[in-house]
Coordinates of C-alpha atoms in Angstrom, one line a residue:
X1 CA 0.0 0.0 0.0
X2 CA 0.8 3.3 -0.9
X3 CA 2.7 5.3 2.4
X4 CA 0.3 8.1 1.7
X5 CA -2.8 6.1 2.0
X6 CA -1.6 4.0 4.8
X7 CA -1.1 6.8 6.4
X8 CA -4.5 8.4 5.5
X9 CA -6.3 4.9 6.2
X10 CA -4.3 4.7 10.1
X11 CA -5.5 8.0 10.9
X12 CA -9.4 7.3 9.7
X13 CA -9.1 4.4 11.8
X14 CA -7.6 6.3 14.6
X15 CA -10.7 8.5 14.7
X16 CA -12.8 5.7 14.6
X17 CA -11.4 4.1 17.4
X18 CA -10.9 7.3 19.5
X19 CA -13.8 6.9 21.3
X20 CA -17.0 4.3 21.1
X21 CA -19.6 7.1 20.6
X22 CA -18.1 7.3 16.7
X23 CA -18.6 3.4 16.3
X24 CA -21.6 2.7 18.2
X25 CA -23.3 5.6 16.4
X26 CA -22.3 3.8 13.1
X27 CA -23.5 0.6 14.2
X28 CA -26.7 2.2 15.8
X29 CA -27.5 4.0 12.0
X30 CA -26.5 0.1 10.5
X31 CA -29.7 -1.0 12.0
X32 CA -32.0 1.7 10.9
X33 CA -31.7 5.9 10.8
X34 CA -32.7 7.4 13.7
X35 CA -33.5 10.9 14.8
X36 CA -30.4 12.8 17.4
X37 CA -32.9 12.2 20.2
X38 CA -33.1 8.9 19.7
X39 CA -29.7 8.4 19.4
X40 CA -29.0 10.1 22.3
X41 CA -31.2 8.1 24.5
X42 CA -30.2 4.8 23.2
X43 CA -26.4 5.3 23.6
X44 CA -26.1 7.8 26.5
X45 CA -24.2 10.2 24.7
X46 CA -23.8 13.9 26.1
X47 CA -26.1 16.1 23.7
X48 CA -23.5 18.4 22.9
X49 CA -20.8 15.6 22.6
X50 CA -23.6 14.0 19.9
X51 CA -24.3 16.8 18.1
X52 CA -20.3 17.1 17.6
X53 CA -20.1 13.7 16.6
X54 CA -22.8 13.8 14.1
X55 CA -21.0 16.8 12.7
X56 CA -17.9 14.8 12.5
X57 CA -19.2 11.9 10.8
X58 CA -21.4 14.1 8.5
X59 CA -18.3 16.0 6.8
X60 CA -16.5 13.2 6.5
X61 CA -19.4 11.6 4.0
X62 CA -20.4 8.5 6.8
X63 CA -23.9 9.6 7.5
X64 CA -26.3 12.3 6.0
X65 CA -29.3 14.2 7.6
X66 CA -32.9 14.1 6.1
X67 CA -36.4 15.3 7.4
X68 CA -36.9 16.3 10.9
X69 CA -33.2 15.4 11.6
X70 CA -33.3 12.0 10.8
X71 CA -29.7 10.3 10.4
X72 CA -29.1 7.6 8.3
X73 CA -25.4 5.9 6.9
X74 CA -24.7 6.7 3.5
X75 CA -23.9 4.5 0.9
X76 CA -20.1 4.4 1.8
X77 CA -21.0 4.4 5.5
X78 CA -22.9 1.5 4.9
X79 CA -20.1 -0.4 3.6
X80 CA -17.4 1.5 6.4
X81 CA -20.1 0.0 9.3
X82 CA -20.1 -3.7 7.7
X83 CA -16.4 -3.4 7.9
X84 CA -16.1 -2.5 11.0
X85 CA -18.7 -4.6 12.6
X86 CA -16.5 -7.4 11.0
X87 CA -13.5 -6.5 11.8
X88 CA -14.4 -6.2 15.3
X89 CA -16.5 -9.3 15.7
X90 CA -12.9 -11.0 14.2
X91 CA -11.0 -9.0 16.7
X92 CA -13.4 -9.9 19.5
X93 CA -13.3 -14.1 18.5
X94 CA -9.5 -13.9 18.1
X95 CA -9.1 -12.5 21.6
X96 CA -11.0 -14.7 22.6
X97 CA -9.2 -17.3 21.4
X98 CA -5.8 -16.3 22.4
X99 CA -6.8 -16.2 26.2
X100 CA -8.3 -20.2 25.6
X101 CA -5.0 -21.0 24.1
X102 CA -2.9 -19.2 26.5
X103 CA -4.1 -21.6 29.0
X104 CA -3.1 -24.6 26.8
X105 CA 0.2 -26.2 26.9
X106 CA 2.6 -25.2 24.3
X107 CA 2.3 -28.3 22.9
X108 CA -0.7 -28.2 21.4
X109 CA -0.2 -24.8 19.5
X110 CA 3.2 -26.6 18.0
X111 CA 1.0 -30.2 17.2
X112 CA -2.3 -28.3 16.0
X113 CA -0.5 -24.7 14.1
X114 CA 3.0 -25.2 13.9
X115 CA 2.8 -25.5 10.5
X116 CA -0.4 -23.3 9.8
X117 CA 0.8 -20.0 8.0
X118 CA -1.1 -16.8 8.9
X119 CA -3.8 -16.6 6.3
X120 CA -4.8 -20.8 7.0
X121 CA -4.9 -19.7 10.3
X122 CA -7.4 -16.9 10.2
X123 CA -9.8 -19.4 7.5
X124 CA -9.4 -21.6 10.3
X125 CA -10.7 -19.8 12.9
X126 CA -14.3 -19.7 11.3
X127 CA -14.7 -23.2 12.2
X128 CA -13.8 -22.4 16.4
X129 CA -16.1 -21.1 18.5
X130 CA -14.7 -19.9 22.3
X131 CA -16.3 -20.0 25.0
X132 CA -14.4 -17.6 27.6
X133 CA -15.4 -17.5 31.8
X134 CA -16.2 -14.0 32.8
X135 CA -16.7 -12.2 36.0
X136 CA -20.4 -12.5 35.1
X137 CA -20.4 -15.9 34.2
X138 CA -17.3 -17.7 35.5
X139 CA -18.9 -21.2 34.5
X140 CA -19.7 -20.4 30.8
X141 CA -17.3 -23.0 29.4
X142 CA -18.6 -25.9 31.5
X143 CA -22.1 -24.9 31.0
X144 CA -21.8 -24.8 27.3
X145 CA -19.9 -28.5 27.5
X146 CA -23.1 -29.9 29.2
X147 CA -25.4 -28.1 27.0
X148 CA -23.5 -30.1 24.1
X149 CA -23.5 -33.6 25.8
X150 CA -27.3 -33.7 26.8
X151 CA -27.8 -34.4 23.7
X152 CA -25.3 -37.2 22.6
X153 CA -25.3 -40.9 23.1
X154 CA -21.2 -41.0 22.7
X155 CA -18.4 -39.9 24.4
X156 CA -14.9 -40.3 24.1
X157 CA -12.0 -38.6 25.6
X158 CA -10.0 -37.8 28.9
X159 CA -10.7 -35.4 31.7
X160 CA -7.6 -34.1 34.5
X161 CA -9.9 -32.2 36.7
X162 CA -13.4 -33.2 38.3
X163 CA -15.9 -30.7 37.4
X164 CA -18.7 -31.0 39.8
X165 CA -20.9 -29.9 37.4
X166 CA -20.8 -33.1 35.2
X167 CA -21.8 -35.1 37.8
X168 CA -25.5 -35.6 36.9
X169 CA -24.7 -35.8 33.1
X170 CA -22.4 -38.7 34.0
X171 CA -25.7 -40.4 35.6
X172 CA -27.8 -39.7 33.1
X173 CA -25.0 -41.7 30.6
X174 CA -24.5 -44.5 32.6
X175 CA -28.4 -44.7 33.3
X176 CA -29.0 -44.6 29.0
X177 CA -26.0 -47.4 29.0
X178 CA -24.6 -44.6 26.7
X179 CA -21.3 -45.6 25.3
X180 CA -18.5 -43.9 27.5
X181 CA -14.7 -44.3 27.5
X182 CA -12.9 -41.6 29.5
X183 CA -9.5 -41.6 30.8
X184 CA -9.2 -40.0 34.2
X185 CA -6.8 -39.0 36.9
X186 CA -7.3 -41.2 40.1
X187 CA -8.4 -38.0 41.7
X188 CA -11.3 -37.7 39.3
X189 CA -12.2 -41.4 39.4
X190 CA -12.7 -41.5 43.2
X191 CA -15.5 -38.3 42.4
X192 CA -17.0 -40.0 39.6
X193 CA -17.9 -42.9 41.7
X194 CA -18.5 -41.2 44.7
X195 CA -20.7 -38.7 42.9
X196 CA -22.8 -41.7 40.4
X197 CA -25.7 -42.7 42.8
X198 CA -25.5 -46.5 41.9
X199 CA -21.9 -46.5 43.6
X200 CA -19.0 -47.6 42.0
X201 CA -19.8 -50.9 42.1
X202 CA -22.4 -51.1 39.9
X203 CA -21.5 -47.7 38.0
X204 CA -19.6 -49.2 35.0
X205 CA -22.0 -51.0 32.5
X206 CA -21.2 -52.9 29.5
X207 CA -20.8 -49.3 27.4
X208 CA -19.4 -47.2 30.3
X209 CA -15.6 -47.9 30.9
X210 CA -13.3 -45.5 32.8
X211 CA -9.7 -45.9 33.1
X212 CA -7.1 -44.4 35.1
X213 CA -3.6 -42.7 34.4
X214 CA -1.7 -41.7 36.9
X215 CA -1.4 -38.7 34.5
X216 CA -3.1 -36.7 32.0
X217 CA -2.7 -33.6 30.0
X218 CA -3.6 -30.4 31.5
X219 CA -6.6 -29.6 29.3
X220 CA -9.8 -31.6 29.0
X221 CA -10.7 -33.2 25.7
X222 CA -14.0 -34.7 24.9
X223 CA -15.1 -36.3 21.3
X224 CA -18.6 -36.9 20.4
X225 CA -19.7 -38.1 16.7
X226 CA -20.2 -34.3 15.4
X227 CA -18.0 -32.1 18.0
X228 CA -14.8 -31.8 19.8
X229 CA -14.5 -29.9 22.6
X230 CA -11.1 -28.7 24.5
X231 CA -11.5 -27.0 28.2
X232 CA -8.5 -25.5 29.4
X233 CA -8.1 -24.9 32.7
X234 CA -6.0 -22.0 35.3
X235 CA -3.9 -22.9 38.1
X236 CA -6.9 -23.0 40.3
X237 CA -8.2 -25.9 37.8
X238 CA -11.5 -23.8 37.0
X239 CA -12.6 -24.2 33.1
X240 CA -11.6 -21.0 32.2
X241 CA -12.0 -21.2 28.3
X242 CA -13.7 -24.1 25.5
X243 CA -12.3 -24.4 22.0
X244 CA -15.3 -26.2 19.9
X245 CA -15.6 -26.9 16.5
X246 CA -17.2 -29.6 14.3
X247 CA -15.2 -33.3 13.4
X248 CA -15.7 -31.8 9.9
X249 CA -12.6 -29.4 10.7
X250 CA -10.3 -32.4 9.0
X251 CA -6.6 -30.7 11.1
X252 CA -8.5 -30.2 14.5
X253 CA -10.5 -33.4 14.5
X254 CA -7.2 -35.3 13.1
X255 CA -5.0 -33.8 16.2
X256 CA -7.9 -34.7 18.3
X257 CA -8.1 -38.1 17.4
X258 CA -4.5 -38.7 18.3
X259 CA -4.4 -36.9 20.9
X260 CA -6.9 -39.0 22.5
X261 CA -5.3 -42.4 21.4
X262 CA -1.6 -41.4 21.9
X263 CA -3.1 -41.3 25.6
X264 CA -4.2 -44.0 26.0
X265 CA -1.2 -45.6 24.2
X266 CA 2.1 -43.5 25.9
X267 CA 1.1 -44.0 29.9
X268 CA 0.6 -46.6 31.9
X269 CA -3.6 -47.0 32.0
X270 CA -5.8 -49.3 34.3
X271 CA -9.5 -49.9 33.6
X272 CA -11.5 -49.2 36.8
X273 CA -14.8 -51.2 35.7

């Protein structure tokens, strides 16, 4: 590009960016044009602060005034706000991702993108969707992996941590005689069968095998016939962030699929039925 329209295009998007009343007013006017008033009430802005703004976007050809002071995007507004809204969605699912992976051993960056250049990469990430604990909801990731498994007759894969909350969906498998093989921690088989109603005992069914390694990789992984889902956990071993996509994503499902063998394959494993 051009130094004089980089330059040009780094300070539009500096304005932009300067403060959310430019973009939110943009994204506001994407939906339909609205009057100042209205504008002002929806978004909280400061009247004088809005009628600056407006000004602002105005001159530089974003949005145009009609009747009554109705706003509405203009043609190339349009297309700006559909960039942007992009572009930040992107932004939003890549940070999104970075904090999931950031809790993930090294390891699996190197085995699943070591070899993925940039642009693969981004393609790539169309196929993830991240599910990241907030102050708000600090159990997002584990509730979204039990909204995935009530629905599935099959489940393979290993789990480091206990997560209380999967307690009644293990029940509800063994009760279906669902087909089950999990690699645990010894730690996580004691709660399994203290938490299974039936007791240990009587827990395991022809379909439902658990087996124990004295140890596991740091992230959960679960495989059922359409998803794979990764949980990585902090040091306080609270699901903190899930990485989910389809078994059609050929590179994630292929890694998975080792990943979940190699286990089973590389460290000493004991069947606990």
């Amino acid at each position: 590009m051009p130094e004089r329209c980089l330059e040009e295009c780094i300070g539009e998007l500096q304005y932009l960016f300067g403060t959310e009343n430019r973009l939110n007013i943009l994204f506001s006017l994407a939906e339909r044009p609205r009057p100042a008033d209205e504008l002002q009430t929806a978004l909280d802005i400061p009247r004088t602060t809005l009628r600056r703004t407006l000004n602002e976007l105005e001159d530089r050809g974003w949005i145009t005034s009609g009747a009554k002071q109705v706003f509405s995007l203009t043609f190339g507004g349009r297309i700006l706000a559909t960039a942007l809204d992009s572009s930040v969605s992107r932004v939003n699912q890549l940070v999104d991702l970075s904090k999931v992976l950031d809790q993930l051993p090294q390891s699996v960056h190197e085995e699943l993108f070591g070899d993925v250049q940039a642009e693969t990469f981004l393609r790539l990430t169309d196929q993830y969707s991240m599910t990241v604990g907030t102050p708000e909801q600090p159990y997002a990731p584990a509730e979204r992996v039990l909204e995935v498994l009530t629905e599935v007759d099959r489940l393979y894969g290993f789990m480091p941590v206990y997560n209380p909350l999967y307690g009644d969906l293990l029940q509800r498998f063994i009760e279906r005689d669902s087909e089950i093989e999990l690699l645990v921690t010894p730690s996580v088989a004691n709660h399994v069968s203290e938490g299974v109603r039936r007791g240990r005992d009587t827990m395991f069914g022809e379909k439902s095998r658990f087996f124990v390694a004295s140890e596991l990789p740091s992230y959960e992984l679960f495989l059922t016939p359409n998803k794979v889902l990764v949980t990585a956990y902090n040091d306080q071993n609270i699901a903190c962030g899930l990485l989910e996509t389809s078994r059609d994503c050929c590179l994630f499902d292929r890694w998975a699929t080792t990943a979940y063998k190699s286990n089973f394959e590389d460290r000493k494993v004991e069947s606990i039925a």
